[in-house]
Short mmCIF file of C-alpha atoms (C1' of nucleotides) in Angstrom, two decimals:
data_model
loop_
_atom_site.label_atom_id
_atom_site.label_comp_id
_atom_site.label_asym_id
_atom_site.label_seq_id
_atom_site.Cartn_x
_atom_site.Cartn_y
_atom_site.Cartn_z
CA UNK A 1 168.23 91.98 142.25
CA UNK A 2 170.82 94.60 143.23
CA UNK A 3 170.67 97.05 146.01
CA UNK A 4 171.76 100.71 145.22
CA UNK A 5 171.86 102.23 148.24
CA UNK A 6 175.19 104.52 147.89
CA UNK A 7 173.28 107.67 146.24
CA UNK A 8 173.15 111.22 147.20
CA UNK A 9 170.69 113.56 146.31
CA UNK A 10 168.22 112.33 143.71
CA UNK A 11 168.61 112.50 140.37
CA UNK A 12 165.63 115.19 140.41
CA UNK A 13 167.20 117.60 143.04
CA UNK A 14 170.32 117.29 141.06
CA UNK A 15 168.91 118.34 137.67
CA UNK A 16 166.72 120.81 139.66
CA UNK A 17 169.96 122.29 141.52
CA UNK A 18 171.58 123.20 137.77
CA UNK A 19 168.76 124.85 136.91
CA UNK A 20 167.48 122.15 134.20
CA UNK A 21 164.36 121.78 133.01
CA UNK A 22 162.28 119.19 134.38
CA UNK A 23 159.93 118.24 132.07
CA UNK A 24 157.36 115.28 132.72
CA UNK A 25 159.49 112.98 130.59
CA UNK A 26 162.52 113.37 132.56
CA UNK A 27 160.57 113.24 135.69
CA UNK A 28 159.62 109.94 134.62
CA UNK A 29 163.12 108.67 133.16
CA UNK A 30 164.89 109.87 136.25
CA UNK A 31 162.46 107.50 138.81
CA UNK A 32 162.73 104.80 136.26
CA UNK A 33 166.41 104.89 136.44
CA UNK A 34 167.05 105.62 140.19
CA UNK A 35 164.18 102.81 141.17
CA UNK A 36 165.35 100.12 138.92
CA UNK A 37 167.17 97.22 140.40
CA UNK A 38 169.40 96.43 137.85
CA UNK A 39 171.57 98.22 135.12
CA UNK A 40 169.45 99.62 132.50
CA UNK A 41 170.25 99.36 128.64
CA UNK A 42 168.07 101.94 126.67
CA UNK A 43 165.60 99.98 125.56
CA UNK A 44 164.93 98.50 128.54
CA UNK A 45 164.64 102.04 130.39
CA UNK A 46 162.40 103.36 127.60
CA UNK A 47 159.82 100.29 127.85
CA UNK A 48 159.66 100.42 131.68
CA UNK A 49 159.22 104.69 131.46
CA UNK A 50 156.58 103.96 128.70
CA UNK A 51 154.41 101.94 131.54
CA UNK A 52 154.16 105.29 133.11
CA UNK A 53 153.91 107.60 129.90
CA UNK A 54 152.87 105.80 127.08
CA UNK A 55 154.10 109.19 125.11
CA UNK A 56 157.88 108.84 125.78
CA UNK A 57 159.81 108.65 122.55
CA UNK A 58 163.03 106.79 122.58
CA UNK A 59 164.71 110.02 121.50
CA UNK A 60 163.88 111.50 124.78
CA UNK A 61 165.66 108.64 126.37
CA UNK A 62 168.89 108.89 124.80
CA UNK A 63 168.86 112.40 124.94
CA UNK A 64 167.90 112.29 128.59
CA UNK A 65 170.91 109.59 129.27
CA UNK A 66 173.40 111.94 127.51
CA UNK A 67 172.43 115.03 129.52
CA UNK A 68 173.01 113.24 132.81
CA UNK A 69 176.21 111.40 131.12
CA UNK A 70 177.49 115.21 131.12
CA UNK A 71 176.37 116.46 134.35
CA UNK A 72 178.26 112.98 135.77
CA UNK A 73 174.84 111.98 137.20
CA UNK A 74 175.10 108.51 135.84
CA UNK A 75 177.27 106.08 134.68
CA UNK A 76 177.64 104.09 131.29
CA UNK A 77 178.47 100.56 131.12
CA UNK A 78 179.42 98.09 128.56
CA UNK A 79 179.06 95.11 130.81
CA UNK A 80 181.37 93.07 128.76
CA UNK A 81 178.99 93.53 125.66
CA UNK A 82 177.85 90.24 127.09
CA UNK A 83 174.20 90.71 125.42
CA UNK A 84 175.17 92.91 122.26
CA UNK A 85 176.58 96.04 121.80
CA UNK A 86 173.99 98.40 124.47
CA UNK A 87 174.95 100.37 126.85
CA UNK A 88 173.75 100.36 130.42
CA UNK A 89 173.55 102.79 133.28
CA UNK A 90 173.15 103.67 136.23
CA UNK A 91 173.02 105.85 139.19
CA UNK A 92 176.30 107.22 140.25
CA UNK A 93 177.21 105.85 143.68
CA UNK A 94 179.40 107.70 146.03
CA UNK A 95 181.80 104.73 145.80
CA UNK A 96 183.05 103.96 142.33
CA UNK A 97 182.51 100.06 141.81
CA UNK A 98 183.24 97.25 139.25
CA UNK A 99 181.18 94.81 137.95
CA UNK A 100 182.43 91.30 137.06
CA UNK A 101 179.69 89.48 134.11
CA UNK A 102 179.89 86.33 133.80
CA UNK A 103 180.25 84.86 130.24
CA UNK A 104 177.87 81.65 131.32
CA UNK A 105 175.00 82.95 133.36
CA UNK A 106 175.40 86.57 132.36
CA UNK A 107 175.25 87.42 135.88
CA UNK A 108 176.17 91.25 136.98
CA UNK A 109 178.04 91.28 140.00
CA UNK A 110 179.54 94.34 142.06
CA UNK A 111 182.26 94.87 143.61
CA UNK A 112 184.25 97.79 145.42
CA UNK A 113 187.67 98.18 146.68
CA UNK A 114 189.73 100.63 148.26
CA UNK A 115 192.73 99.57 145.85
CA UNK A 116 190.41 100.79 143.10
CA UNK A 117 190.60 104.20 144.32
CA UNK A 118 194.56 103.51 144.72
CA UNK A 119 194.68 102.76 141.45
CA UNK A 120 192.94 105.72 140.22
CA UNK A 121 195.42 108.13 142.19
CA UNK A 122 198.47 106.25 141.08
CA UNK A 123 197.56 106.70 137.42
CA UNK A 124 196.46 110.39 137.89
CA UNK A 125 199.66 110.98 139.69
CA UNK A 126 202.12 109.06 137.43
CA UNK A 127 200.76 110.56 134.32
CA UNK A 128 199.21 113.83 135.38
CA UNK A 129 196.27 112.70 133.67
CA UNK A 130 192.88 114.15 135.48
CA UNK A 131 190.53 111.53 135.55
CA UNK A 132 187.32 112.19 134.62
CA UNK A 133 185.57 108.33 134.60
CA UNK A 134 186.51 104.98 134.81
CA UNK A 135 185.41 102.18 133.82
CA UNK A 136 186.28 98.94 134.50
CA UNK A 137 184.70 95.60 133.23
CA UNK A 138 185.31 91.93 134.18
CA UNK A 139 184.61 89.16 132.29
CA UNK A 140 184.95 85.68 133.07
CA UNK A 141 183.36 83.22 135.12
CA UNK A 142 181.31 83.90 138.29
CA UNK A 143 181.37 81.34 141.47
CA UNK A 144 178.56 79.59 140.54
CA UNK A 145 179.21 78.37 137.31
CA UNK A 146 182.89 77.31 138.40
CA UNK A 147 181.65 75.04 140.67
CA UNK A 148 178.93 73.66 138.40
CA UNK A 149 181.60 73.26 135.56
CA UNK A 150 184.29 71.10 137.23
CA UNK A 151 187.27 73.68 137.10
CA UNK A 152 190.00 71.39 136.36
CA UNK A 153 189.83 72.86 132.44
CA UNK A 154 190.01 76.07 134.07
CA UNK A 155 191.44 78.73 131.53
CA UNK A 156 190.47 81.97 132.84
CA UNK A 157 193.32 83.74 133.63
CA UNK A 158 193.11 84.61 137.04
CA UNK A 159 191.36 81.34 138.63
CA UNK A 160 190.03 81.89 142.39
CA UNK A 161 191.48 79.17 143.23
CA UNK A 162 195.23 80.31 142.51
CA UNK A 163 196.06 77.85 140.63
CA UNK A 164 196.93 80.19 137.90
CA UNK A 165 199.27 82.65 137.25
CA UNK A 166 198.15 85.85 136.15
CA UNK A 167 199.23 85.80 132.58
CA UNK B 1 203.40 106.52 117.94
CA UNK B 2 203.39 103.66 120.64
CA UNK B 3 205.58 100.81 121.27
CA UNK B 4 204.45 97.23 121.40
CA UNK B 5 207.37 95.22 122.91
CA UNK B 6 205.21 92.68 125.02
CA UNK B 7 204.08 90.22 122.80
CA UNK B 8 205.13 86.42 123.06
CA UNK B 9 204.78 84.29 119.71
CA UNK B 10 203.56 85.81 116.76
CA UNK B 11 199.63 86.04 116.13
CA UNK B 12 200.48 83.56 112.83
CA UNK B 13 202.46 81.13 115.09
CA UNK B 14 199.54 81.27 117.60
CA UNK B 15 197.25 80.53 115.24
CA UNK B 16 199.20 77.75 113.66
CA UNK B 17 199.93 76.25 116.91
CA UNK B 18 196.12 75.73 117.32
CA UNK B 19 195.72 74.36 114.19
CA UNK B 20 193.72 76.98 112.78
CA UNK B 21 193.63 77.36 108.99
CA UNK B 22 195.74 79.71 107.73
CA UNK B 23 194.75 81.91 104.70
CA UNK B 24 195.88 84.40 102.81
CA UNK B 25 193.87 87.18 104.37
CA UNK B 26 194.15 85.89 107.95
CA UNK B 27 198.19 86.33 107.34
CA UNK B 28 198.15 89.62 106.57
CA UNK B 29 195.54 90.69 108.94
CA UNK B 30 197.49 89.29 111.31
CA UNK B 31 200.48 91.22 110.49
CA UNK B 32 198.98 94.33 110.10
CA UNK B 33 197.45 94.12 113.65
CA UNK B 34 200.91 93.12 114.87
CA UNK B 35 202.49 95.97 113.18
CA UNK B 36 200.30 98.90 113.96
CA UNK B 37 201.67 101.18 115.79
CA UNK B 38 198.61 102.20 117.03
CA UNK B 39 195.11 100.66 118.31
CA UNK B 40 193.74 99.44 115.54
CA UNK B 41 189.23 99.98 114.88
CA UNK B 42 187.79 97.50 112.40
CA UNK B 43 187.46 100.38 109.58
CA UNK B 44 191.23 101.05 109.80
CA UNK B 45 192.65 97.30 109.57
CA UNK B 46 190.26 96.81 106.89
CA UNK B 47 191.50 99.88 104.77
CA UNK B 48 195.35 98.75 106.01
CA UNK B 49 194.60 95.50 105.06
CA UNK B 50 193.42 96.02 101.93
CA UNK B 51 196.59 98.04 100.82
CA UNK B 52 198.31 94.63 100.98
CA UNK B 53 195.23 92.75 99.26
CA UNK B 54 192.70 95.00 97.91
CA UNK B 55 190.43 91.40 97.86
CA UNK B 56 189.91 91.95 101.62
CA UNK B 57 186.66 92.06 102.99
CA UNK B 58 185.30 93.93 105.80
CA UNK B 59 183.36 90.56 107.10
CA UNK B 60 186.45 88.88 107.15
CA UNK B 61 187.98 91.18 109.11
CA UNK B 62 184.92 91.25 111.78
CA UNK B 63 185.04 87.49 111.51
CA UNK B 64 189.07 87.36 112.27
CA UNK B 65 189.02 89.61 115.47
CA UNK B 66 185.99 87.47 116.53
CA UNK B 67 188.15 84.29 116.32
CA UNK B 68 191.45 86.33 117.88
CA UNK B 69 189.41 87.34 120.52
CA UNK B 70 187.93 84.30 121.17
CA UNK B 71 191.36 82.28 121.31
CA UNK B 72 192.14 85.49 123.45
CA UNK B 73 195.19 86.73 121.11
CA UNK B 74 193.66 90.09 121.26
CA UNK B 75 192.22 92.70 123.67
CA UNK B 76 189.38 94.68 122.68
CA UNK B 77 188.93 98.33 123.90
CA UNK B 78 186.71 100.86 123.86
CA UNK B 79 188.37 103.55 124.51
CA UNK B 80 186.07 105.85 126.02
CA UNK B 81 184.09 106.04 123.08
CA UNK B 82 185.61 108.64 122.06
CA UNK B 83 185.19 108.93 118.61
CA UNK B 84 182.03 106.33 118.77
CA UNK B 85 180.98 103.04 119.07
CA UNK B 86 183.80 101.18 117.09
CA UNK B 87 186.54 99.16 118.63
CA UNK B 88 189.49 98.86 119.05
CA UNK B 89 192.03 96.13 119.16
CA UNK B 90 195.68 95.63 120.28
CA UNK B 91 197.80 91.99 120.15
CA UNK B 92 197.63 91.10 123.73
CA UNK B 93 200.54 91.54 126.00
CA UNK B 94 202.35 90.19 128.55
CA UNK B 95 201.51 92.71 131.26
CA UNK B 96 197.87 93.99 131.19
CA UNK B 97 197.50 97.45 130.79
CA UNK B 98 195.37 100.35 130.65
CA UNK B 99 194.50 103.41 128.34
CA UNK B 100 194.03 106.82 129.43
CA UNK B 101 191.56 108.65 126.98
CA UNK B 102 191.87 112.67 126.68
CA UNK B 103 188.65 114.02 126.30
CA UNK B 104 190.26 117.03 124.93
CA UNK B 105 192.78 116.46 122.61
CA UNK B 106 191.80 112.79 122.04
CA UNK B 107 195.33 111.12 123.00
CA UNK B 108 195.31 107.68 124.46
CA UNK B 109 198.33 106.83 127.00
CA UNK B 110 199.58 103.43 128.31
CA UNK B 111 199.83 102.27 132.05
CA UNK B 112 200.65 99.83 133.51
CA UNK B 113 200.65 99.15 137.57
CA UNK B 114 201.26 96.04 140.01
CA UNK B 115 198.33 97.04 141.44
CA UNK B 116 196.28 96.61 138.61
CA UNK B 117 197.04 92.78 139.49
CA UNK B 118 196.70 93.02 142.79
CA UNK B 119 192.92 94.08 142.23
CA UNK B 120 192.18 91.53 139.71
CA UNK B 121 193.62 89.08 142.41
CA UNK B 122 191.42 90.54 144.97
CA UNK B 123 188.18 90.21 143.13
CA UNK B 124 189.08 86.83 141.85
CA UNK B 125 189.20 85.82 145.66
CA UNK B 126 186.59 87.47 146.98
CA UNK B 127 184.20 86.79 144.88
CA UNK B 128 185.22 83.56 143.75
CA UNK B 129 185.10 85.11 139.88
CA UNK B 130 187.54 83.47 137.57
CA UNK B 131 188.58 86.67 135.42
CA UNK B 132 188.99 85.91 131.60
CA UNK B 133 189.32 89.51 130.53
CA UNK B 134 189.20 92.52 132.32
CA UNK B 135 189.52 96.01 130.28
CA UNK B 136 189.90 99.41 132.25
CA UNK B 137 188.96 102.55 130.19
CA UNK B 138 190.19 105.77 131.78
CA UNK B 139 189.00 109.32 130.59
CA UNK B 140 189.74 112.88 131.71
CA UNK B 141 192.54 114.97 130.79
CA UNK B 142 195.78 114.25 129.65
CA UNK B 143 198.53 116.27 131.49
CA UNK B 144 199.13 118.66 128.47
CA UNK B 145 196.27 119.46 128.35
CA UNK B 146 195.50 120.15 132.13
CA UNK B 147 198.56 122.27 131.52
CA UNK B 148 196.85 124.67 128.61
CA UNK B 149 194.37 124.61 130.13
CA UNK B 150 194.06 126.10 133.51
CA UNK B 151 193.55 123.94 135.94
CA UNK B 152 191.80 126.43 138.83
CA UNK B 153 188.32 125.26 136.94
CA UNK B 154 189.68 121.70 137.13
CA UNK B 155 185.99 119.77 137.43
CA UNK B 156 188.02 116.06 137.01
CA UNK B 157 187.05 113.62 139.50
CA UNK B 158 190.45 112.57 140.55
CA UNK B 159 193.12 115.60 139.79
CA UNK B 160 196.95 115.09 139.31
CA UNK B 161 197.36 117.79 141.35
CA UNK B 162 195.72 116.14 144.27
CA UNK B 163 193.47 118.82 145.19
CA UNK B 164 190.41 117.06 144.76
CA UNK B 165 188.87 113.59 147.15
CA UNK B 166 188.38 111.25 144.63
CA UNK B 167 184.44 111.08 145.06
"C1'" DA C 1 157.02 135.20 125.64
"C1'" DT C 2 160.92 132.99 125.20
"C1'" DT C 3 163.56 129.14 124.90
"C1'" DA C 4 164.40 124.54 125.65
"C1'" DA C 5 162.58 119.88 125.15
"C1'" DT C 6 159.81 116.64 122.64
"C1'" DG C 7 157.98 113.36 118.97
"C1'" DC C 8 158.40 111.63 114.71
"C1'" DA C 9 160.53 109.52 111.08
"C1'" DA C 10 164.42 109.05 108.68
"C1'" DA C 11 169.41 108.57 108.62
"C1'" DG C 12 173.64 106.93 110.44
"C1'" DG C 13 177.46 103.96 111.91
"C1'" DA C 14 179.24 99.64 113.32
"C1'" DT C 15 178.72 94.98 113.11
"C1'" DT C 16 176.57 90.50 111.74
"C1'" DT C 17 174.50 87.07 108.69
"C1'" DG C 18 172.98 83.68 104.82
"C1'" DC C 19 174.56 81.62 101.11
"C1'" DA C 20 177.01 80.39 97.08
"C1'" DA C 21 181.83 80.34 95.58
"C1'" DT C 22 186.59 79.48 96.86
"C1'" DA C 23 190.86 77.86 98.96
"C1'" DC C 24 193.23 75.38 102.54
"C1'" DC C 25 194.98 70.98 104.45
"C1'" DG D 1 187.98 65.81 98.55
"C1'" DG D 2 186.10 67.44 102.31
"C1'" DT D 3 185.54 71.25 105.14
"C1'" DA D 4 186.47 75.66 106.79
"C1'" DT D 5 186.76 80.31 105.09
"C1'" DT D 6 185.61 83.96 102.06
"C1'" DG D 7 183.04 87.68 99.44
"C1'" DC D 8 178.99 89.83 98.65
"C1'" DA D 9 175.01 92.24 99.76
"C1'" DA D 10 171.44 92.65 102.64
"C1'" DA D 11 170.01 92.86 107.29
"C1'" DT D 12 170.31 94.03 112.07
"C1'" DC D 13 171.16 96.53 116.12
"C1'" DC D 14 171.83 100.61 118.60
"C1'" DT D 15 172.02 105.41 118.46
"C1'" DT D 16 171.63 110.10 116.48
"C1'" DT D 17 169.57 113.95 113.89
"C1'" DG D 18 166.49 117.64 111.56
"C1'" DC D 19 162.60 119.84 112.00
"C1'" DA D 20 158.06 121.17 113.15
"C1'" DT D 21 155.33 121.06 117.50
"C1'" DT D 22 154.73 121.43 122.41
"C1'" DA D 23 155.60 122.66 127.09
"C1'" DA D 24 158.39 124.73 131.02
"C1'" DT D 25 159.92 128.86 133.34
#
DNA sequence: ATTAATGCAAAGGATTTGCAATACC
DNA sequence: GGTATTGCAAATCCTTTGCATTAAT
């Protein structure tokens, strides 16, 4: 469904590096996480490590996704809180990324850009602000539905097409 | 504690100007949004609220920022999560803007940057994604902070000081 | 052996909902 | 008067916590 092909070392090495723990849980949880091919809420993560270890509690899991929250392993995503108010995560790429959701289909796209990173300096510059993460969520409408809806009601504010200032 | 010069027509004329009933507790919700000088969580315009009309209920309130949101008279943010999951909400403005989250000493800042357009325009085309909303949540460390602090240990991502590649 | 991580079950916080009562237009 | 909105209280959803038990180094 979506390739993730901008990772580093493993999740494992990484934890292993810092001198963490590895316990069979995490072991399990970090796989889960790095082989998935798609943003995973907690729920989700815990019912597809649970396959593998019928033991693993869901405290584990959130505990496990708040470690590697600190150690900047992963990151968290509200993805528009297009399906309720979850979180999702994922591996961190070497290339920070957005990801439009559209409010139809509730498709996930991704998307990176060099004036992303442009941004990011400008703001760290202007207001001497270190920046730790970013996130940055879309919302709207993806391609597909715009051309299935006929896009003369158009009202997103920024329409692909142009047509629409961006107010 | 932050100025809100940006907005258009009031949240009430908005409203009216849709033809959307107007009660009692939808007018002064409205105005105490519009008057905060702050971003405003659900908890907090409740309790504000309810100085005006102690008859205010907290469902009303959820059930008013769902409709403000919806007509899009509102932008919800998350700020970092930084004390939680609640939200927060600000009238929207005329020039889209971002927030700047301490992790430290908890401050939230204001920016606002042509480029930020510029990549809303550039996803828009590329990925032929009509944008509705887009909300950028930024947290690190504000430049006070960095300052106390001292910055030799700096572990941000992307530091003011430009000592760091922003991977 | 020591210390950190786990499982369990209960608590917590934020938000949503069904329904009868109320208030707007 | 008809219909949308409200208040209330309970429910729901997601996440966190305390504590006794278990497992990693």
């Amino acid at each position: 469904m979506k390739p993730r092909p901008l990772e580093r070392r493993s999740l494992l090495q990484e934890l292993t590096l810092r001198g963490v723990r590895i316990t069979g849980q995490r072991r399990i949880l970090l796989e889960t996480i790095q082989e998935a091919d798609r943003h995973l809420d907690a729920a989700t993560l815990l019912a597809l490590a649970q396959k593998r270890d019928r033991q693993i509690n869901r405290a584990t899991v959130y505990r496990t996704l708040e470690l590697l929250k600190k150690l900047r392993l992963i990151d968290e995503l509200d993805l528009m809180h297009l399906n309720g108010e979850k979180h999702f995560y994922e591996a961190k790429t070497n290339v920070d990324h957005l990801h439009p959701a559209c409010f139809q289909c509730g498709q996930i796209e991704e998307f990176t850009s060099p004036l992303f990173d442009r941004l990011k300096a400008e703001i760290s510059r202007q207001k001497g602000f270190h920046i730790r993460v970013v996130r940055l969520e879309v919302g709207g409408r993806c391609r597909v539905c715009c051309a299935s809806a006929s896009c003369e009601g158009c009202e997103e504010e920024v329409c692909c097409k142009g047509e629409r200032p961006s107010i």
